[in-house]
XYZ file of N, CA, C and O in Angstrom:
656
model
N 100.148 11.981 44.737
C 100.340 12.335 43.365
C 99.080 12.014 42.556
O 98.707 12.786 41.681
N 98.482 10.856 42.871
C 97.276 10.467 42.173
C 96.146 11.447 42.467
O 95.363 11.797 41.588
N 96.032 11.931 43.681
C 95.007 12.886 44.075
C 95.216 14.205 43.349
O 94.262 14.823 42.876
N 96.454 14.644 43.224
C 96.757 15.891 42.519
C 96.393 15.764 41.049
O 95.835 16.682 40.446
N 96.662 14.614 40.446
C 96.323 14.386 39.039
C 94.818 14.398 38.839
O 94.305 14.954 37.858
N 94.057 13.806 39.742
C 92.592 13.800 39.639
C 92.038 15.212 39.810
O 91.103 15.608 39.110
N 92.620 15.998 40.730
C 92.170 17.375 40.932
C 92.462 18.209 39.692
O 91.667 19.033 39.276
N 93.644 17.996 39.107
C 94.007 18.721 37.890
C 93.080 18.344 36.738
O 92.647 19.213 35.975
N 92.741 17.075 36.630
C 91.836 16.621 35.581
C 90.436 17.216 35.778
O 89.819 17.695 34.830
N 89.933 17.210 37.004
C 88.615 17.773 37.296
C 88.606 19.264 36.998
O 87.658 19.793 36.409
N 89.658 19.985 37.379
C 89.764 21.426 37.119
C 89.774 21.690 35.609
O 89.109 22.608 35.119
N 90.499 20.884 34.865
C 90.573 21.036 33.408
C 89.209 20.808 32.775
O 88.806 21.528 31.851
N 88.465 19.816 33.255
C 87.133 19.542 32.714
C 86.180 20.696 32.993
O 85.352 21.060 32.141
N 86.268 21.308 34.165
C 85.422 22.459 34.501
C 85.728 23.622 33.567
O 84.821 24.277 33.050
N 86.981 23.880 33.305
C 87.374 24.977 32.412
C 86.888 24.700 30.991
O 86.322 25.571 30.334
N 87.068 23.489 30.510
C 86.638 23.141 29.152
C 85.116 23.234 29.050
O 84.579 23.782 28.086
N 84.392 22.719 30.039
C 82.932 22.741 30.002
C 82.401 24.170 30.045
O 81.447 24.507 29.348
N 83.023 25.031 30.830
C 82.527 26.401 30.921
C 82.865 27.203 29.677
O 82.201 28.178 29.363
N 83.882 26.820 28.937
C 84.240 27.554 27.720
C 83.445 27.078 26.507
O 83.541 27.659 25.442
N 82.634 26.030 26.655
C 81.860 25.500 25.539
C 80.427 26.001 25.553
O 79.509 25.309 25.142
N 80.181 27.202 26.020
C 78.833 27.759 26.012
C 78.396 28.023 24.587
O 79.203 28.335 23.724
N 77.097 27.913 24.369
C 76.554 28.227 23.056
C 76.581 29.736 22.863
O 76.160 30.483 23.730
N 77.077 30.158 21.712
C 77.069 31.578 21.378
C 75.867 31.938 20.522
O 75.694 33.087 20.148
N 75.038 30.932 20.189
C 73.856 31.194 19.372
C 72.845 31.982 20.200
O 72.536 31.621 21.332
N 72.303 33.051 19.627
C 71.277 33.798 20.358
C 69.987 32.986 20.436
O 69.719 32.139 19.582
N 69.226 33.241 21.479
C 67.941 32.583 21.635
C 67.030 33.031 20.499
O 67.033 34.198 20.124
N 66.254 32.114 19.920
C 65.345 32.526 18.851
C 64.305 33.499 19.398
O 63.747 33.281 20.468
N 64.088 34.588 18.662
C 63.133 35.575 19.139
C 61.728 35.185 18.695
O 61.545 34.548 17.665
N 60.768 35.557 19.497
C 59.378 35.309 19.170
C 58.928 36.377 18.176
O 59.111 37.558 18.429
N 58.344 35.975 17.032
C 57.914 36.977 16.061
C 56.808 37.866 16.632
O 55.971 37.409 17.409
N 56.828 39.123 16.236
C 55.790 40.057 16.669
C 54.482 39.728 15.959
O 54.461 38.979 14.969
N 53.377 40.295 16.434
C 52.092 40.083 15.779
C 52.131 40.577 14.335
O 51.553 39.952 13.449
N 52.811 41.699 14.069
C 52.947 42.216 12.706
C 53.654 41.198 11.823
O 53.268 40.960 10.692
N 54.722 40.593 12.352
C 55.464 39.589 11.585
C 54.604 38.343 11.339
O 54.666 37.752 10.265
N 53.793 37.962 12.337
C 52.930 36.798 12.179
C 51.846 37.035 11.131
O 51.463 36.129 10.418
N 51.355 38.270 11.042
C 50.304 38.598 10.077
C 50.859 38.747 8.664
O 50.192 38.391 7.687
N 52.084 39.238 8.545
C 52.632 39.520 7.219
C 52.731 38.250 6.386
O 52.868 37.151 6.902
N 52.605 38.432 5.080
C 52.678 37.316 4.155
C 51.374 37.154 3.399
O 50.463 37.977 3.483
N 51.289 36.058 2.662
C 50.149 35.822 1.789
C 49.135 34.918 2.473
O 49.503 33.879 3.019
N 47.867 35.328 2.427
C 46.759 34.564 2.982
C 45.740 34.325 1.867
O 45.484 35.206 1.060
N 45.137 33.169 1.849
C 44.137 32.819 0.843
C 42.738 32.883 1.468
O 42.524 32.388 2.575
N 41.793 33.506 0.755
C 40.399 33.527 1.208
C 39.823 32.136 1.008
O 39.850 31.595 -0.098
N 39.305 31.517 2.086
C 38.776 30.156 1.984
C 37.285 30.066 2.289
O 36.649 29.081 1.931
N 36.717 31.081 2.946
C 35.287 31.060 3.238
C 34.832 32.475 3.538
O 35.627 33.316 3.976
N 33.563 32.721 3.302
C 32.993 34.039 3.579
C 31.523 33.868 3.948
O 30.818 33.037 3.364
N 31.091 34.601 4.944
C 29.689 34.621 5.372
C 29.239 36.066 5.439
O 30.040 36.968 5.713
N 27.957 36.284 5.218
C 27.409 37.642 5.284
C 26.024 37.588 5.899
O 25.304 36.599 5.777
N 25.670 38.672 6.566
C 24.294 38.844 7.044
C 24.007 40.326 7.132
O 24.911 41.156 7.211
N 22.747 40.662 7.062
C 22.353 42.062 7.101
C 20.886 42.213 6.785
O 20.102 41.285 6.955
N 20.542 43.410 6.289
C 19.151 43.719 5.962
C 19.111 44.367 4.590
O 19.879 45.284 4.304
N 18.209 43.868 3.744
C 17.994 44.432 2.419
C 16.689 45.227 2.461
O 15.676 44.732 2.966
N 16.727 46.446 1.961
C 15.497 47.221 1.829
C 14.930 46.961 0.444
O 15.595 47.174 -0.566
N 13.687 46.464 0.410
C 13.063 46.133 -0.870
C 11.598 46.554 -0.833
O 10.837 46.093 0.013
N 11.244 47.456 -1.721
C 9.877 47.964 -1.828
C 9.342 48.444 -0.482
O 8.229 48.121 -0.081
N 10.197 49.188 0.220
C 9.787 49.772 1.490
C 9.839 48.829 2.672
O 9.461 49.203 3.777
N 10.268 47.593 2.454
C 10.364 46.641 3.555
C 11.820 46.318 3.840
O 12.648 46.284 2.929
N 12.110 46.065 5.083
C 13.441 45.619 5.487
C 13.410 44.104 5.634
O 12.647 43.565 6.437
N 14.235 43.450 4.840
C 14.242 41.990 4.820
C 15.609 41.495 5.278
O 16.620 41.781 4.640
N 15.669 40.764 6.406
C 16.959 40.228 6.854
C 17.441 39.117 5.918
O 16.641 38.403 5.320
N 18.756 39.012 5.795
C 19.326 37.943 4.978
C 20.513 37.323 5.697
O 21.155 37.954 6.539
N 20.802 36.056 5.348
C 21.968 35.329 5.861
C 22.564 34.514 4.727
O 21.867 34.125 3.795
N 23.841 34.255 4.807
C 24.528 33.431 3.821
C 24.184 31.967 4.048
O 24.190 31.488 5.178
N 23.893 31.269 2.960
C 23.690 29.820 3.055
C 24.811 29.052 2.370
O 24.976 27.868 2.613
N 25.593 29.750 1.507
C 26.694 29.104 0.812
C 27.604 30.180 0.231
O 27.154 31.284 -0.059
N 28.871 29.850 0.060
C 29.812 30.761 -0.594
C 30.741 29.947 -1.478
O 31.340 28.975 -1.026
N 30.810 30.344 -2.733
C 31.710 29.706 -3.688
C 32.865 30.677 -3.927
O 32.707 31.670 -4.640
N 34.017 30.415 -3.322
C 35.174 31.311 -3.381
C 35.898 31.109 -4.702
O 36.197 29.975 -5.085
N 36.186 32.209 -5.397
C 36.955 32.130 -6.638
C 38.402 31.760 -6.317
O 38.999 32.316 -5.376
N 38.947 30.830 -7.088
C 40.329 30.409 -6.895
C 41.256 31.614 -7.082
O 41.051 32.438 -7.966
N 42.257 31.720 -6.254
C 43.216 32.821 -6.347
C 42.828 34.036 -5.529
O 43.515 35.053 -5.586
N 41.746 33.974 -4.759
C 41.378 35.092 -3.879
C 42.384 35.153 -2.734
O 42.638 34.145 -2.079
N 42.971 36.320 -2.509
C 44.072 36.406 -1.550
C 44.129 37.771 -0.854
O 43.527 38.747 -1.296
N 44.888 37.805 0.221
C 45.296 39.016 0.935
C 46.802 38.890 1.135
O 47.262 37.888 1.669
N 47.569 39.878 0.709
C 49.027 39.849 0.854
C 49.452 41.037 1.712
O 49.397 42.176 1.266
N 49.838 40.763 2.958
C 50.262 41.789 3.899
C 51.779 41.909 3.863
O 52.480 40.973 4.224
N 52.280 43.044 3.394
C 53.715 43.293 3.310
C 54.149 44.159 4.485
O 53.368 44.940 5.008
N 55.414 44.024 4.875
C 55.980 44.858 5.941
C 57.033 45.774 5.333
O 57.694 45.428 4.375
N 57.171 46.944 5.926
C 58.210 47.915 5.560
C 58.159 48.315 4.097
O 59.028 47.930 3.351
N 57.230 49.061 3.642
C 56.131 49.657 4.416
C 54.973 48.667 4.571
O 54.892 47.678 3.856
N 54.090 49.004 5.500
C 52.944 48.144 5.787
C 51.884 48.326 4.706
O 50.975 49.134 4.832
N 52.006 47.543 3.640
C 51.060 47.622 2.533
C 50.318 46.307 2.396
O 50.850 45.247 2.725
N 49.099 46.405 1.916
C 48.299 45.212 1.670
C 47.753 45.291 0.248
O 47.373 46.356 -0.226
N 47.785 44.163 -0.406
C 47.148 44.021 -1.711
C 46.181 42.857 -1.570
O 46.499 41.845 -0.944
N 44.989 43.012 -2.129
C 43.999 41.959 -1.973
C 43.117 41.861 -3.207
O 42.935 42.819 -3.952
N 42.613 40.680 -3.420
C 41.653 40.410 -4.476
C 40.796 39.263 -3.975
O 41.224 38.105 -3.975
N 39.617 39.597 -3.482
C 38.727 38.604 -2.899
C 37.427 38.603 -3.685
O 36.747 39.623 -3.755
N 37.117 37.469 -4.276
C 35.867 37.387 -5.017
C 35.209 36.031 -4.780
O 35.879 35.016 -4.599
N 33.879 36.067 -4.784
C 33.100 34.866 -4.515
C 31.679 35.085 -5.006
O 31.275 36.208 -5.301
N 30.950 34.015 -5.063
C 29.512 34.084 -5.278
C 28.877 33.614 -3.981
O 29.119 32.487 -3.533
N 28.112 34.506 -3.368
C 27.505 34.215 -2.079
C 26.023 33.911 -2.296
O 25.305 34.700 -2.910
N 25.575 32.781 -1.800
C 24.157 32.455 -1.831
C 23.556 32.916 -0.514
O 24.044 32.545 0.557
N 22.526 33.753 -0.596
C 21.887 34.267 0.616
C 20.415 33.879 0.622
O 19.811 33.631 -0.426
N 19.881 33.846 1.817
C 18.467 33.563 2.000
C 17.809 34.797 2.585
O 18.190 35.272 3.651
N 16.832 35.341 1.830
C 16.022 36.469 2.281
C 14.665 36.284 1.612
O 14.464 36.684 0.475
N 13.765 35.619 2.264
C 12.477 35.167 1.743
C 12.702 34.036 0.742
O 12.085 33.007 0.816
N 13.594 34.226 -0.197
C 13.999 33.166 -1.118
C 15.519 33.206 -1.229
O 16.155 34.144 -0.790
N 16.090 32.163 -1.815
C 17.543 32.148 -1.995
C 17.908 32.780 -3.328
O 17.224 32.597 -4.326
N 19.006 33.550 -3.314
C 19.552 34.113 -4.542
C 21.041 34.329 -4.345
O 21.543 34.306 -3.233
N 21.748 34.496 -5.459
C 23.201 34.639 -5.422
C 23.599 36.097 -5.578
O 23.023 36.827 -6.390
N 24.600 36.496 -4.797
C 25.151 37.848 -4.862
C 26.638 37.718 -5.198
O 27.363 36.996 -4.505
N 27.105 38.395 -6.234
C 28.551 38.388 -6.484
C 29.256 39.275 -5.456
O 28.773 40.361 -5.128
N 30.345 38.790 -4.930
C 31.150 39.552 -3.973
C 32.497 39.805 -4.623
O 33.176 38.868 -5.048
N 32.902 41.061 -4.711
C 34.195 41.403 -5.322
C 34.797 42.586 -4.576
O 34.199 43.649 -4.518
N 35.935 42.371 -3.984
C 36.701 43.419 -3.319
C 38.153 43.246 -3.743
O 38.712 42.171 -3.580
N 38.741 44.291 -4.305
C 40.145 44.227 -4.712
C 40.752 45.605 -4.540
O 40.064 46.614 -4.667
N 42.032 45.647 -4.248
C 42.702 46.931 -4.133
C 44.048 46.812 -3.460
O 44.567 45.728 -3.225
N 44.576 47.987 -3.156
C 45.880 48.092 -2.506
C 45.824 49.265 -1.543
O 45.273 50.307 -1.861
N 46.387 49.083 -0.367
C 46.396 50.152 0.629
C 47.438 49.876 1.689
O 48.384 49.118 1.471
N 47.248 50.484 2.834
C 48.145 50.260 3.965
C 47.363 49.544 5.062
O 46.135 49.592 5.097
N 48.096 48.893 5.949
C 47.453 48.187 7.045
C 48.123 48.526 8.365
O 49.295 48.865 8.421
N 47.318 48.451 9.405
C 47.805 48.680 10.769
C 47.145 47.649 11.672
O 45.940 47.428 11.601
N 47.943 47.019 12.497
C 47.463 46.011 13.428
C 47.508 46.598 14.828
O 48.509 47.193 15.222
N 46.412 46.457 15.564
C 46.390 46.880 16.959
C 46.123 45.657 17.814
O 45.040 45.082 17.763
N 47.161 45.270 18.549
C 47.067 44.059 19.366
C 46.889 42.838 18.492
O 47.451 42.744 17.415
N 46.067 41.912 18.961
C 45.752 40.707 18.181
C 44.283 40.677 17.790
O 43.780 39.662 17.337
N 43.575 41.808 17.988
C 42.142 41.740 17.724
C 41.594 42.810 16.783
O 40.405 42.812 16.498
N 42.437 43.714 16.263
C 41.951 44.765 15.372
C 42.934 45.012 14.231
O 44.121 45.202 14.458
N 42.385 45.030 13.021
C 43.159 45.280 11.813
C 42.471 46.406 11.054
O 41.248 46.384 10.887
N 43.243 47.397 10.620
C 42.706 48.533 9.884
C 43.389 48.603 8.522
O 44.610 48.610 8.444
N 42.579 48.643 7.472
C 43.088 48.763 6.114
C 42.619 50.102 5.562
O 41.419 50.390 5.552
N 43.581 50.920 5.125
C 43.268 52.240 4.578
C 43.609 52.240 3.098
O 44.712 51.867 2.701
N 42.621 52.672 2.311
C 42.778 52.711 0.865
C 42.088 53.960 0.354
O 40.907 54.189 0.647
N 42.829 54.780 -0.380
C 42.291 56.032 -0.925
C 41.638 56.888 0.160
O 40.560 57.448 -0.038
N 42.267 56.959 1.331
C 41.775 57.792 2.419
C 40.615 57.207 3.197
O 40.143 57.809 4.156
N 40.131 56.025 2.834
C 39.017 55.393 3.530
C 39.534 54.172 4.290
O 40.213 53.321 3.722
N 39.188 54.092 5.573
C 39.664 53.001 6.424
C 38.546 52.015 6.712
O 37.444 52.400 7.079
N 38.855 50.729 6.527
C 37.944 49.647 6.895
C 38.511 48.960 8.118
O 39.687 48.602 8.147
N 37.679 48.794 9.125
C 38.077 48.156 10.371
C 37.659 46.689 10.343
O 36.526 46.361 9.995
N 38.590 45.795 10.694
C 38.324 44.369 10.781
C 38.556 43.917 12.216
O 39.628 44.158 12.776
N 37.580 43.268 12.796
C 37.788 42.610 14.073
C 38.377 41.239 13.796
O 37.958 40.552 12.858
N 39.388 40.854 14.554
C 39.990 39.530 14.393
C 39.325 38.615 15.422
O 39.577 38.728 16.623
N 38.455 37.733 14.946
C 37.691 36.868 15.841
C 38.499 35.671 16.305
O 38.288 35.163 17.403
N 39.396 35.191 15.447
C 40.212 34.025 15.751
C 41.507 34.146 14.965
O 41.501 34.610 13.829
N 42.625 33.711 15.581
C 43.909 33.846 14.908
C 44.858 32.756 15.362
O 45.192 32.652 16.535
N 45.262 31.905 14.424
C 46.337 30.948 14.659
C 47.419 31.252 13.626
O 47.253 32.147 12.799
N 48.506 30.501 13.648
C 49.581 30.731 12.678
C 49.113 30.561 11.240
O 49.646 31.181 10.333
N 48.111 29.706 11.018
C 47.701 29.364 9.653
C 46.267 29.732 9.297
O 45.839 29.488 8.172
N 45.512 30.290 10.238
C 44.097 30.566 9.973
C 43.643 31.788 10.757
O 44.013 31.944 11.917
N 42.845 32.621 10.105
C 42.335 33.821 10.748
C 40.892 34.049 10.313
O 40.542 33.814 9.161
N 40.046 34.497 11.245
C 38.674 34.866 10.922
C 38.529 36.362 11.195
O 38.791 36.833 12.303
N 38.150 37.105 10.146
C 37.997 38.554 10.217
C 36.524 38.926 10.083
O 35.789 38.294 9.320
N 36.102 39.973 10.795
C 34.725 40.471 10.679
C 34.768 41.963 10.384
O 35.535 42.709 10.998
N 33.931 42.389 9.428
C 33.855 43.815 9.101
C 32.450 44.162 8.635
O 31.658 43.290 8.283
N 32.164 45.440 8.641
C 30.929 45.971 8.062
C 31.296 46.476 6.675
O 32.252 47.229 6.521
N 30.546 46.042 5.660
C 30.827 46.448 4.286
C 29.524 46.733 3.556
O 28.455 46.262 3.963
N 29.641 47.465 2.489
C 28.495 47.737 1.643
C 28.565 46.816 0.433
O 29.582 46.744 -0.244
N 27.489 46.082 0.189
C 27.406 45.179 -0.956
C 26.451 45.766 -1.981
O 25.503 46.462 -1.638
N 26.700 45.460 -3.228
C 25.827 45.894 -4.313
C 25.200 44.679 -4.967
O 25.868 43.681 -5.227
N 23.908 44.788 -5.231
C 23.210 43.720 -5.935
C 22.051 44.327 -6.710
O 21.200 45.005 -6.141
N 22.051 44.087 -7.996
C 20.960 44.567 -8.834
C 20.798 46.077 -8.793
O 19.672 46.567 -8.807
N 21.934 46.797 -8.697
C 21.862 48.252 -8.658
C 21.501 48.827 -7.303
O 21.357 50.037 -7.154
N 21.323 47.991 -6.334
C 20.986 48.448 -4.989
C 22.124 48.087 -4.048
O 22.673 46.988 -4.110
N 22.489 49.012 -3.185
C 23.536 48.703 -2.210
C 22.903 48.555 -0.829
O 21.880 49.167 -0.528
N 23.524 47.723 -0.009
C 23.037 47.500 1.349
C 24.206 47.139 2.237
O 25.237 46.658 1.770
N 24.055 47.405 3.512
C 25.108 47.127 4.489
C 25.022 45.681 4.951
O 23.938 45.127 5.106
N 26.204 45.111 5.167
C 26.267 43.723 5.605
C 27.427 43.551 6.580
O 28.414 44.288 6.540
N 27.286 42.599 7.447
C 28.384 42.146 8.291
C 29.016 40.960 7.569
O 28.323 40.003 7.237
N 30.305 41.069 7.317
C 31.027 40.040 6.563
C 32.008 39.353 7.503
O 32.734 40.012 8.242
N 32.019 38.029 7.470
C 33.049 37.250 8.163
C 33.815 36.478 7.103
O 33.217 35.735 6.327
N 35.119 36.704 7.065
C 35.976 36.059 6.069
C 37.001 35.183 6.778
O 37.582 35.588 7.778
N 37.213 33.993 6.238
C 38.230 33.077 6.749
C 39.387 33.135 5.755
O 39.191 32.921 4.561
N 40.583 33.443 6.268
C 41.773 33.436 5.435
C 42.760 32.438 6.035
O 42.839 32.281 7.249
N 43.473 31.759 5.146
C 44.409 30.718 5.604
C 45.694 30.791 4.814
O 45.718 31.264 3.685
N 46.756 30.294 5.388
C 48.053 30.215 4.703
C 48.155 28.925 3.940
O 47.631 27.935 4.277
């Protein structure tokens, strides 16, 4: 009788234990689009390129960047829209040091390809950004852009650090 009672108790425990499964779904891993979406703050910017001056090509590099407070990139989902306002004063060295104002602002759409390419389209013009580094809270983007200084425009490679 004691053996039958122990078997019945063991059987009851197996039934109770098997009926106590978690019904909670496993947490899903966010997609790259979901990881990118949201508000990012511009925290650093570097530039390099060549300035044409009086018939000479003069290379330049950034030596300092003073980022304006409130510079941001806001990536929205559904639809994939981006709004941004990035401004800074960039100190560059090209024979001598001088400051260049940097101002980019607008609204457009964005497309992410994998974890290494971001495309922003605004007014029919697409800017391609290479993603050099990406963590949950920090991203380094590289693009080719045209800068204006003193009425003259020149091409530059821009690296921007954005953080949450």
